[in-house]
Amino acid sequence: MKLTFRWYGDGDPISLEKIKQIPQMSGIVSAVYDVAPGGIWSEQSIQKIKDDANKAGLEFEVVESVPVPEEIKYGGERADELIENYCENVRRLGKAGVKCICYNFMPVFDWLRSEMEHQNLDGSNSLAYSEAELLLLDPEKSELSLPGWDESYTKAELKRLIAIYKGIGEDGLWKNLERFLKKVIPVAEQAGVNMAIHPDDPPWSVFGLPRIITNEENYDRFLSIVPSKANGLTFCTGSLGASCDNDLVKMAKKYVDRIHFLHLRNIKITANREFHEVAHPTECGSLDMFGIVKALVEGGFDGYVRPDHGRMIWGERGKYGYGLYDRALGAAYIVGLFEAIEKMTEK
Ligand code: DNO
């Protein structure tokens, strides 16, 4: 495996030098942040990320994300043109040495949470989700703003988009995903890039919006649309694990050949559809981190790994989920977990 760390570019308060000091850190996961979804990334911007990373002794082989514009997801008039732009980004990234592109196909919202600073007993805080609380914020009915999303859309835009997606439903979303994959995956193969779809977070429908990258049945369907290695997965334990119906150890074992990117984080499930994010080790939450990594190592996993969201600890303030300290602790835990399991399973 290769250990990586998400870096939000020049605006990220965490410097590349600090990231490099985390033991065994191989590279960054980043993106071009000043082009709107659907636009083409300039080769200079891509090269600059790579040069900055390399100067700090880090690689730049993973992009998270090349966002899929809404019009591709709902199948608007410009979908084909936007898919062509997407393909161009894949080509350019491949040319610059990127090996893995993470993306998602969630309508309107990416991750959803009801609280950004959930107070934990130890004085730290973390992101939390309570379905009951979130539903009170239904953008169609409420004037309150959604945590994390208040500036992304105007209320009118949001209502329009939600209505469109309700109209196309899951079937329409699958159809549009298929159209996207059939064009993008052959380009990725040519470019030497593995595409890695991120699961929906949380992995169920919210506010009546269709969500389809959610469970084993849908993974099977997704992977069979284009049965190519380049059509792969970002296995995000915290996203998939929010649903107790997902058996993550079983899924890790089953899909290991198509998992190119691993997001490791733990959550504590406190009730049905209610959880908060915790420190990475198995003991701290509801997910069997050891079992998941063991299944992957035994299956020959050789993709990229990153510690996912951390709590805010030691008084750190910063981008929710993406502070330095708890993600660095998570990285050290991940390295230990892999080292122990790899040495135990060596023939
Ligand atoms: C949140 C992340 C997601 C992820 C995208 C990938 O912190 O896990 O925003 O980057 O869903 O496209």
PDB file of N, CA and C in Angstrom, residues 219-308:
ATOM      1  N   TYR A 219     -22.890  -2.279  -5.642  1.00  0.00           N
ATOM      2  CA  TYR A 219     -21.488  -2.409  -6.073  1.00  0.00           C
ATOM      3  C   TYR A 219     -21.403  -3.445  -7.206  1.00  0.00           C
ATOM      4  N   ASP A 220     -22.090  -4.548  -7.043  1.00  0.00           N
ATOM      5  CA  ASP A 220     -22.061  -5.575  -8.097  1.00  0.00           C
ATOM      6  C   ASP A 220     -22.555  -4.986  -9.415  1.00  0.00           C
ATOM      7  N   ARG A 221     -23.656  -4.276  -9.298  1.00  0.00           N
ATOM      8  CA  ARG A 221     -24.232  -3.677 -10.511  1.00  0.00           C
ATOM      9  C   ARG A 221     -23.269  -2.662 -11.126  1.00  0.00           C
ATOM     10  N   PHE A 222     -22.695  -1.816 -10.281  1.00  0.00           N
ATOM     11  CA  PHE A 222     -21.764  -0.793 -10.753  1.00  0.00           C
ATOM     12  C   PHE A 222     -20.566  -1.417 -11.471  1.00  0.00           C
ATOM     13  N   LEU A 223     -19.968  -2.417 -10.842  1.00  0.00           N
ATOM     14  CA  LEU A 223     -18.736  -3.001 -11.395  1.00  0.00           C
ATOM     15  C   LEU A 223     -18.989  -3.748 -12.696  1.00  0.00           C
ATOM     16  N   SER A 224     -20.217  -4.236 -12.864  1.00  0.00           N
ATOM     17  CA  SER A 224     -20.496  -4.999 -14.084  1.00  0.00           C
ATOM     18  C   SER A 224     -20.851  -4.086 -15.264  1.00  0.00           C
ATOM     19  N   ILE A 225     -21.106  -2.825 -15.010  1.00  0.00           N
ATOM     20  CA  ILE A 225     -21.440  -1.917 -16.129  1.00  0.00           C
ATOM     21  C   ILE A 225     -20.256  -1.853 -17.094  1.00  0.00           C
ATOM     22  N   VAL A 226     -19.060  -1.661 -16.536  1.00  0.00           N
ATOM     23  CA  VAL A 226     -17.849  -1.762 -17.364  1.00  0.00           C
ATOM     24  C   VAL A 226     -16.877  -2.659 -16.585  1.00  0.00           C
ATOM     25  N   PRO A 227     -16.777  -3.910 -16.989  1.00  0.00           N
ATOM     26  CA  PRO A 227     -15.966  -4.848 -16.203  1.00  0.00           C
ATOM     27  C   PRO A 227     -14.468  -4.700 -16.474  1.00  0.00           C
ATOM     28  N   SER A 228     -13.949  -3.524 -16.151  1.00  0.00           N
ATOM     29  CA  SER A 228     -12.533  -3.254 -16.383  1.00  0.00           C
ATOM     30  C   SER A 228     -11.918  -2.868 -15.050  1.00  0.00           C
ATOM     31  N   LYS A 229     -10.657  -3.194 -14.868  1.00  0.00           N
ATOM     32  CA  LYS A 229      -9.972  -2.822 -13.627  1.00  0.00           C
ATOM     33  C   LYS A 229     -10.006  -1.307 -13.420  1.00  0.00           C
ATOM     34  N   ALA A 230      -9.962  -0.576 -14.526  1.00  0.00           N
ATOM     35  CA  ALA A 230      -9.970   0.887 -14.414  1.00  0.00           C
ATOM     36  C   ALA A 230     -11.290   1.425 -13.874  1.00  0.00           C
ATOM     37  N   ASN A 231     -12.321   0.588 -13.880  1.00  0.00           N
ATOM     38  CA  ASN A 231     -13.609   0.990 -13.308  1.00  0.00           C
ATOM     39  C   ASN A 231     -13.677   0.461 -11.882  1.00  0.00           C
ATOM     40  N   GLY A 232     -13.086   1.216 -10.944  1.00  0.00           N
ATOM     41  CA  GLY A 232     -12.942   0.680  -9.600  1.00  0.00           C
ATOM     42  C   GLY A 232     -13.559   1.540  -8.513  1.00  0.00           C
ATOM     43  N   LEU A 233     -13.128   1.242  -7.290  1.00  0.00           N
ATOM     44  CA  LEU A 233     -13.779   1.790  -6.105  1.00  0.00           C
ATOM     45  C   LEU A 233     -12.827   2.554  -5.198  1.00  0.00           C
ATOM     46  N   THR A 234     -13.376   3.568  -4.522  1.00  0.00           N
ATOM     47  CA  THR A 234     -12.757   4.121  -3.319  1.00  0.00           C
ATOM     48  C   THR A 234     -13.520   3.480  -2.179  1.00  0.00           C
ATOM     49  N   PHE A 235     -12.860   2.660  -1.408  1.00  0.00           N
ATOM     50  CA  PHE A 235     -13.546   1.964  -0.313  1.00  0.00           C
ATOM     51  C   PHE A 235     -13.455   2.858   0.919  1.00  0.00           C
ATOM     52  N   CYS A 236     -14.548   3.538   1.217  1.00  0.00           N
ATOM     53  CA  CYS A 236     -14.566   4.486   2.334  1.00  0.00           C
ATOM     54  C   CYS A 236     -15.310   3.839   3.498  1.00  0.00           C
ATOM     55  N   THR A 237     -14.550   3.443   4.514  1.00  0.00           N
ATOM     56  CA  THR A 237     -15.162   2.658   5.598  1.00  0.00           C
ATOM     57  C   THR A 237     -16.213   3.456   6.360  1.00  0.00           C
ATOM     58  N   GLY A 238     -15.930   4.732   6.590  1.00  0.00           N
ATOM     59  CA  GLY A 238     -16.874   5.542   7.357  1.00  0.00           C
ATOM     60  C   GLY A 238     -18.180   5.766   6.620  1.00  0.00           C
ATOM     61  N   SER A 239     -18.111   5.881   5.281  1.00  0.00           N
ATOM     62  CA  SER A 239     -19.347   6.091   4.521  1.00  0.00           C
ATOM     63  C   SER A 239     -20.168   4.807   4.473  1.00  0.00           C
ATOM     64  N   LEU A 240     -19.552   3.734   4.010  1.00  0.00           N
ATOM     65  CA  LEU A 240     -20.292   2.470   3.867  1.00  0.00           C
ATOM     66  C   LEU A 240     -20.731   1.932   5.228  1.00  0.00           C
ATOM     67  N   GLY A 241     -19.852   2.143   6.237  1.00  0.00           N
ATOM     68  CA  GLY A 241     -20.094   1.551   7.547  1.00  0.00           C
ATOM     69  C   GLY A 241     -21.224   2.206   8.322  1.00  0.00           C
ATOM     70  N   ALA A 242     -21.716   3.350   7.857  1.00  0.00           N
ATOM     71  CA  ALA A 242     -22.825   3.989   8.564  1.00  0.00           C
ATOM     72  C   ALA A 242     -24.087   3.131   8.482  1.00  0.00           C
ATOM     73  N   SER A 243     -24.139   2.257   7.491  1.00  0.00           N
ATOM     74  CA  SER A 243     -25.272   1.338   7.394  1.00  0.00           C
ATOM     75  C   SER A 243     -24.872  -0.017   7.955  1.00  0.00           C
ATOM     76  N   CYS A 244     -25.583  -0.460   8.995  1.00  0.00           N
ATOM     77  CA  CYS A 244     -25.244  -1.740   9.626  1.00  0.00           C
ATOM     78  C   CYS A 244     -25.494  -2.900   8.677  1.00  0.00           C
ATOM     79  N   ASP A 245     -26.231  -2.662   7.588  1.00  0.00           N
ATOM     80  CA  ASP A 245     -26.474  -3.738   6.615  1.00  0.00           C
ATOM     81  C   ASP A 245     -25.228  -4.053   5.795  1.00  0.00           C
ATOM     82  N   ASN A 246     -24.261  -3.143   5.769  1.00  0.00           N
ATOM     83  CA  ASN A 246     -23.046  -3.399   4.994  1.00  0.00           C
ATOM     84  C   ASN A 246     -22.036  -4.170   5.837  1.00  0.00           C
ATOM     85  N   ASP A 247     -21.653  -5.338   5.356  1.00  0.00           N
ATOM     86  CA  ASP A 247     -20.632  -6.133   6.031  1.00  0.00           C
ATOM     87  C   ASP A 247     -19.286  -5.768   5.395  1.00  0.00           C
ATOM     88  N   LEU A 248     -18.577  -4.862   6.048  1.00  0.00           N
ATOM     89  CA  LEU A 248     -17.383  -4.286   5.421  1.00  0.00           C
ATOM     90  C   LEU A 248     -16.252  -5.293   5.231  1.00  0.00           C
ATOM     91  N   VAL A 249     -16.105  -6.227   6.162  1.00  0.00           N
ATOM     92  CA  VAL A 249     -15.031  -7.216   6.020  1.00  0.00           C
ATOM     93  C   VAL A 249     -15.319  -8.082   4.789  1.00  0.00           C
ATOM     94  N   LYS A 250     -16.554  -8.492   4.664  1.00  0.00           N
ATOM     95  CA  LYS A 250     -16.942  -9.299   3.502  1.00  0.00           C
ATOM     96  C   LYS A 250     -16.754  -8.509   2.202  1.00  0.00           C
ATOM     97  N   MET A 251     -17.165  -7.258   2.220  1.00  0.00           N
ATOM     98  CA  MET A 251     -17.055  -6.444   1.001  1.00  0.00           C
ATOM     99  C   MET A 251     -15.587  -6.181   0.646  1.00  0.00           C
ATOM    100  N   ALA A 252     -14.752  -5.947   1.653  1.00  0.00           N
ATOM    101  CA  ALA A 252     -13.324  -5.711   1.398  1.00  0.00           C
ATOM    102  C   ALA A 252     -12.731  -6.932   0.704  1.00  0.00           C
ATOM    103  N   LYS A 253     -13.083  -8.098   1.213  1.00  0.00           N
ATOM    104  CA  LYS A 253     -12.557  -9.341   0.636  1.00  0.00           C
ATOM    105  C   LYS A 253     -13.047  -9.515  -0.800  1.00  0.00           C
ATOM    106  N   LYS A 254     -14.327  -9.267  -0.986  1.00  0.00           N
ATOM    107  CA  LYS A 254     -14.943  -9.515  -2.290  1.00  0.00           C
ATOM    108  C   LYS A 254     -14.437  -8.560  -3.383  1.00  0.00           C
ATOM    109  N   TYR A 255     -14.209  -7.309  -3.016  1.00  0.00           N
ATOM    110  CA  TYR A 255     -13.922  -6.306  -4.057  1.00  0.00           C
ATOM    111  C   TYR A 255     -12.455  -5.899  -4.138  1.00  0.00           C
ATOM    112  N   VAL A 256     -11.596  -6.597  -3.377  1.00  0.00           N
ATOM    113  CA  VAL A 256     -10.202  -6.119  -3.251  1.00  0.00           C
ATOM    114  C   VAL A 256      -9.530  -5.818  -4.594  1.00  0.00           C
ATOM    115  N   ASP A 257      -9.812  -6.612  -5.611  1.00  0.00           N
ATOM    116  CA  ASP A 257      -9.150  -6.388  -6.910  1.00  0.00           C
ATOM    117  C   ASP A 257      -9.575  -5.080  -7.578  1.00  0.00           C
ATOM    118  N   ARG A 258     -10.710  -4.560  -7.159  1.00  0.00           N
ATOM    119  CA  ARG A 258     -11.196  -3.331  -7.801  1.00  0.00           C
ATOM    120  C   ARG A 258     -11.095  -2.124  -6.860  1.00  0.00           C
ATOM    121  N   ILE A 259     -10.533  -2.336  -5.664  1.00  0.00           N
ATOM    122  CA  ILE A 259     -10.372  -1.209  -4.734  1.00  0.00           C
ATOM    123  C   ILE A 259      -9.007  -0.571  -4.989  1.00  0.00           C
ATOM    124  N   HIS A 260      -9.038   0.665  -5.467  1.00  0.00           N
ATOM    125  CA  HIS A 260      -7.786   1.344  -5.781  1.00  0.00           C
ATOM    126  C   HIS A 260      -7.392   2.353  -4.714  1.00  0.00           C
ATOM    127  N   PHE A 261      -8.375   2.733  -3.923  1.00  0.00           N
ATOM    128  CA  PHE A 261      -8.151   3.802  -2.951  1.00  0.00           C
ATOM    129  C   PHE A 261      -8.952   3.447  -1.711  1.00  0.00           C
ATOM    130  N   LEU A 262      -8.285   3.585  -0.571  1.00  0.00           N
ATOM    131  CA  LEU A 262      -8.916   3.203   0.690  1.00  0.00           C
ATOM    132  C   LEU A 262      -8.976   4.415   1.606  1.00  0.00           C
ATOM    133  N   HIS A 263     -10.179   4.774   2.033  1.00  0.00           N
ATOM    134  CA  HIS A 263     -10.357   5.841   3.021  1.00  0.00           C
ATOM    135  C   HIS A 263     -10.630   5.163   4.346  1.00  0.00           C
ATOM    136  N   LEU A 264      -9.701   5.273   5.271  1.00  0.00           N
ATOM    137  CA  LEU A 264      -9.924   4.610   6.550  1.00  0.00           C
ATOM    138  C   LEU A 264     -10.348   5.614   7.613  1.00  0.00           C
ATOM    139  N   ARG A 265     -11.523   5.410   8.151  1.00  0.00           N
ATOM    140  CA  ARG A 265     -11.925   6.146   9.350  1.00  0.00           C
ATOM    141  C   ARG A 265     -12.962   5.321  10.078  1.00  0.00           C
ATOM    142  N   ASN A 266     -13.143   5.643  11.351  1.00  0.00           N
ATOM    143  CA  ASN A 266     -14.061   4.891  12.187  1.00  0.00           C
ATOM    144  C   ASN A 266     -15.201   5.807  12.617  1.00  0.00           C
ATOM    145  N   ILE A 267     -16.352   5.223  12.851  1.00  0.00           N
ATOM    146  CA  ILE A 267     -17.498   5.990  13.363  1.00  0.00           C
ATOM    147  C   ILE A 267     -18.125   5.219  14.513  1.00  0.00           C
ATOM    148  N   LYS A 268     -18.817   5.932  15.368  1.00  0.00           N
ATOM    149  CA  LYS A 268     -19.546   5.293  16.454  1.00  0.00           C
ATOM    150  C   LYS A 268     -21.028   5.433  16.119  1.00  0.00           C
ATOM    151  N   ILE A 269     -21.668   4.294  15.913  1.00  0.00           N
ATOM    152  CA  ILE A 269     -23.105   4.325  15.621  1.00  0.00           C
ATOM    153  C   ILE A 269     -23.843   4.292  16.959  1.00  0.00           C
ATOM    154  N   THR A 270     -24.693   5.315  17.194  1.00  0.00           N
ATOM    155  CA  THR A 270     -25.340   5.415  18.508  1.00  0.00           C
ATOM    156  C   THR A 270     -26.822   5.048  18.450  1.00  0.00           C
ATOM    157  N   ALA A 271     -27.398   5.038  17.263  1.00  0.00           N
ATOM    158  CA  ALA A 271     -28.796   4.641  17.083  1.00  0.00           C
ATOM    159  C   ALA A 271     -28.963   4.410  15.585  1.00  0.00           C
ATOM    160  N   ASN A 272     -30.139   3.963  15.164  1.00  0.00           N
ATOM    161  CA  ASN A 272     -30.347   3.787  13.731  1.00  0.00           C
ATOM    162  C   ASN A 272     -30.203   5.146  13.036  1.00  0.00           C
ATOM    163  N   ARG A 273     -29.353   5.195  12.043  1.00  0.00           N
ATOM    164  CA  ARG A 273     -29.103   6.428  11.285  1.00  0.00           C
ATOM    165  C   ARG A 273     -28.631   7.587  12.161  1.00  0.00           C
ATOM    166  N   GLU A 274     -27.804   7.242  13.117  1.00  0.00           N
ATOM    167  CA  GLU A 274     -27.208   8.268  13.970  1.00  0.00           C
ATOM    168  C   GLU A 274     -25.783   7.837  14.323  1.00  0.00           C
ATOM    169  N   PHE A 275     -24.817   8.675  13.999  1.00  0.00           N
ATOM    170  CA  PHE A 275     -23.427   8.321  14.308  1.00  0.00           C
ATOM    171  C   PHE A 275     -22.588   9.585  14.436  1.00  0.00           C
ATOM    172  N   HIS A 276     -21.431   9.438  15.057  1.00  0.00           N
ATOM    173  CA  HIS A 276     -20.452  10.533  15.014  1.00  0.00           C
ATOM    174  C   HIS A 276     -19.081   9.933  14.717  1.00  0.00           C
ATOM    175  N   GLU A 277     -18.198  10.774  14.233  1.00  0.00           N
ATOM    176  CA  GLU A 277     -16.878  10.287  13.830  1.00  0.00           C
ATOM    177  C   GLU A 277     -15.963  10.212  15.049  1.00  0.00           C
ATOM    178  N   VAL A 278     -15.143   9.170  15.078  1.00  0.00           N
ATOM    179  CA  VAL A 278     -14.263   8.939  16.229  1.00  0.00           C
ATOM    180  C   VAL A 278     -12.834   8.729  15.732  1.00  0.00           C
ATOM    181  N   ALA A 279     -11.913   8.494  16.666  1.00  0.00           N
ATOM    182  CA  ALA A 279     -10.523   8.226  16.282  1.00  0.00           C
ATOM    183  C   ALA A 279     -10.472   6.914  15.491  1.00  0.00           C
ATOM    184  N   HIS A 280      -9.376   6.708  14.771  1.00  0.00           N
ATOM    185  CA  HIS A 280      -9.316   5.604  13.811  1.00  0.00           C
ATOM    186  C   HIS A 280      -9.331   4.176  14.383  1.00  0.00           C
ATOM    187  N   PRO A 281      -8.714   3.906  15.539  1.00  0.00           N
ATOM    188  CA  PRO A 281      -8.629   2.502  15.970  1.00  0.00           C
ATOM    189  C   PRO A 281      -9.974   1.796  16.171  1.00  0.00           C
ATOM    190  N   THR A 282      -9.949   0.492  15.960  1.00  0.00           N
ATOM    191  CA  THR A 282     -11.148  -0.344  16.094  1.00  0.00           C
ATOM    192  C   THR A 282     -11.872  -0.083  17.413  1.00  0.00           C
ATOM    193  N   GLU A 283     -11.112  -0.062  18.510  1.00  0.00           N
ATOM    194  CA  GLU A 283     -11.691   0.070  19.856  1.00  0.00           C
ATOM    195  C   GLU A 283     -12.490   1.354  20.031  1.00  0.00           C
ATOM    196  N   CYS A 284     -12.195   2.365  19.242  1.00  0.00           N
ATOM    197  CA  CYS A 284     -12.819   3.676  19.449  1.00  0.00           C
ATOM    198  C   CYS A 284     -14.207   3.786  18.831  1.00  0.00           C
ATOM    199  N   GLY A 285     -14.581   2.848  17.975  1.00  0.00           N
ATOM    200  CA  GLY A 285     -15.861   3.029  17.307  1.00  0.00           C
ATOM    201  C   GLY A 285     -16.567   1.717  17.011  1.00  0.00           C
ATOM    202  N   SER A 286     -17.420   1.740  16.000  1.00  0.00           N
ATOM    203  CA  SER A 286     -18.251   0.575  15.692  1.00  0.00           C
ATOM    204  C   SER A 286     -17.685  -0.286  14.568  1.00  0.00           C
ATOM    205  N   LEU A 287     -16.648   0.190  13.885  1.00  0.00           N
ATOM    206  CA  LEU A 287     -16.169  -0.559  12.712  1.00  0.00           C
ATOM    207  C   LEU A 287     -14.944  -1.411  13.047  1.00  0.00           C
ATOM    208  N   ASP A 288     -14.873  -2.572  12.408  1.00  0.00           N
ATOM    209  CA  ASP A 288     -13.773  -3.503  12.640  1.00  0.00           C
ATOM    210  C   ASP A 288     -12.609  -3.141  11.708  1.00  0.00           C
ATOM    211  N   MET A 289     -11.855  -2.127  12.097  1.00  0.00           N
ATOM    212  CA  MET A 289     -10.771  -1.637  11.236  1.00  0.00           C
ATOM    213  C   MET A 289      -9.733  -2.726  10.993  1.00  0.00           C
ATOM    214  N   PHE A 290      -9.428  -3.474  12.042  1.00  0.00           N
ATOM    215  CA  PHE A 290      -8.475  -4.575  11.915  1.00  0.00           C
ATOM    216  C   PHE A 290      -8.985  -5.606  10.898  1.00  0.00           C
ATOM    217  N   GLY A 291     -10.231  -6.005  11.047  1.00  0.00           N
ATOM    218  CA  GLY A 291     -10.798  -7.028  10.150  1.00  0.00           C
ATOM    219  C   GLY A 291     -10.817  -6.563   8.692  1.00  0.00           C
ATOM    220  N   ILE A 292     -11.113  -5.294   8.500  1.00  0.00           N
ATOM    221  CA  ILE A 292     -11.184  -4.746   7.134  1.00  0.00           C
ATOM    222  C   ILE A 292      -9.784  -4.746   6.506  1.00  0.00           C
ATOM    223  N   VAL A 293      -8.808  -4.242   7.248  1.00  0.00           N
ATOM    224  CA  VAL A 293      -7.446  -4.178   6.689  1.00  0.00           C
ATOM    225  C   VAL A 293      -6.905  -5.593   6.484  1.00  0.00           C
ATOM    226  N   LYS A 294      -7.212  -6.492   7.401  1.00  0.00           N
ATOM    227  CA  LYS A 294      -6.739  -7.882   7.265  1.00  0.00           C
ATOM    228  C   LYS A 294      -7.301  -8.504   5.981  1.00  0.00           C
ATOM    229  N   ALA A 295      -8.578  -8.281   5.749  1.00  0.00           N
ATOM    230  CA  ALA A 295      -9.195  -8.853   4.543  1.00  0.00           C
ATOM    231  C   ALA A 295      -8.518  -8.289   3.291  1.00  0.00           C
ATOM    232  N   LEU A 296      -8.192  -7.016   3.322  1.00  0.00           N
ATOM    233  CA  LEU A 296      -7.559  -6.394   2.150  1.00  0.00           C
ATOM    234  C   LEU A 296      -6.131  -6.902   1.956  1.00  0.00           C
ATOM    235  N   VAL A 297      -5.367  -6.951   3.042  1.00  0.00           N
ATOM    236  CA  VAL A 297      -3.980  -7.420   2.928  1.00  0.00           C
ATOM    237  C   VAL A 297      -3.978  -8.862   2.422  1.00  0.00           C
ATOM    238  N   GLU A 298      -4.829  -9.691   3.006  1.00  0.00           N
ATOM    239  CA  GLU A 298      -4.869 -11.102   2.578  1.00  0.00           C
ATOM    240  C   GLU A 298      -5.272 -11.240   1.114  1.00  0.00           C
ATOM    241  N   GLY A 299      -6.054 -10.279   0.644  1.00  0.00           N
ATOM    242  CA  GLY A 299      -6.486 -10.314  -0.756  1.00  0.00           C
ATOM    243  C   GLY A 299      -5.461  -9.693  -1.700  1.00  0.00           C
ATOM    244  N   GLY A 300      -4.339  -9.228  -1.160  1.00  0.00           N
ATOM    245  CA  GLY A 300      -3.277  -8.686  -2.012  1.00  0.00           C
ATOM    246  C   GLY A 300      -3.459  -7.214  -2.367  1.00  0.00           C
ATOM    247  N   PHE A 301      -4.162  -6.466  -1.525  1.00  0.00           N
ATOM    248  CA  PHE A 301      -4.408  -5.041  -1.802  1.00  0.00           C
ATOM    249  C   PHE A 301      -3.101  -4.281  -2.022  1.00  0.00           C
ATOM    250  N   ASP A 302      -3.033  -3.528  -3.123  1.00  0.00           N
ATOM    251  CA  ASP A 302      -1.818  -2.718  -3.313  1.00  0.00           C
ATOM    252  C   ASP A 302      -2.149  -1.309  -3.809  1.00  0.00           C
ATOM    253  N   GLY A 303      -3.220  -0.763  -3.280  1.00  0.00           N
ATOM    254  CA  GLY A 303      -3.632   0.575  -3.714  1.00  0.00           C
ATOM    255  C   GLY A 303      -3.161   1.663  -2.761  1.00  0.00           C
ATOM    256  N   TYR A 304      -3.805   2.811  -2.874  1.00  0.00           N
ATOM    257  CA  TYR A 304      -3.489   3.970  -2.044  1.00  0.00           C
ATOM    258  C   TYR A 304      -4.410   3.965  -0.824  1.00  0.00           C
ATOM    259  N   VAL A 305      -3.867   4.460   0.289  1.00  0.00           N
ATOM    260  CA  VAL A 305      -4.642   4.546   1.529  1.00  0.00           C
ATOM    261  C   VAL A 305      -4.504   5.956   2.066  1.00  0.00           C
ATOM    262  N   ARG A 306      -5.593   6.481   2.598  1.00  0.00           N
ATOM    263  CA  ARG A 306      -5.384   7.713   3.375  1.00  0.00           C
ATOM    264  C   ARG A 306      -6.225   7.679   4.636  1.00  0.00           C
ATOM    265  N   PRO A 307      -5.669   8.308   5.721  1.00  0.00           N
ATOM    266  CA  PRO A 307      -6.526   8.465   6.891  1.00  0.00           C
ATOM    267  C   PRO A 307      -7.622   9.433   6.485  1.00  0.00           C
ATOM    268  N   ASP A 308      -8.845   9.074   6.768  1.00  0.00           N
ATOM    269  CA  ASP A 308      -9.948   9.982   6.419  1.00  0.00           C
ATOM    270  C   ASP A 308     -10.179  10.914   7.599  1.00  0.00           C
TER     271      ASP A 308
END
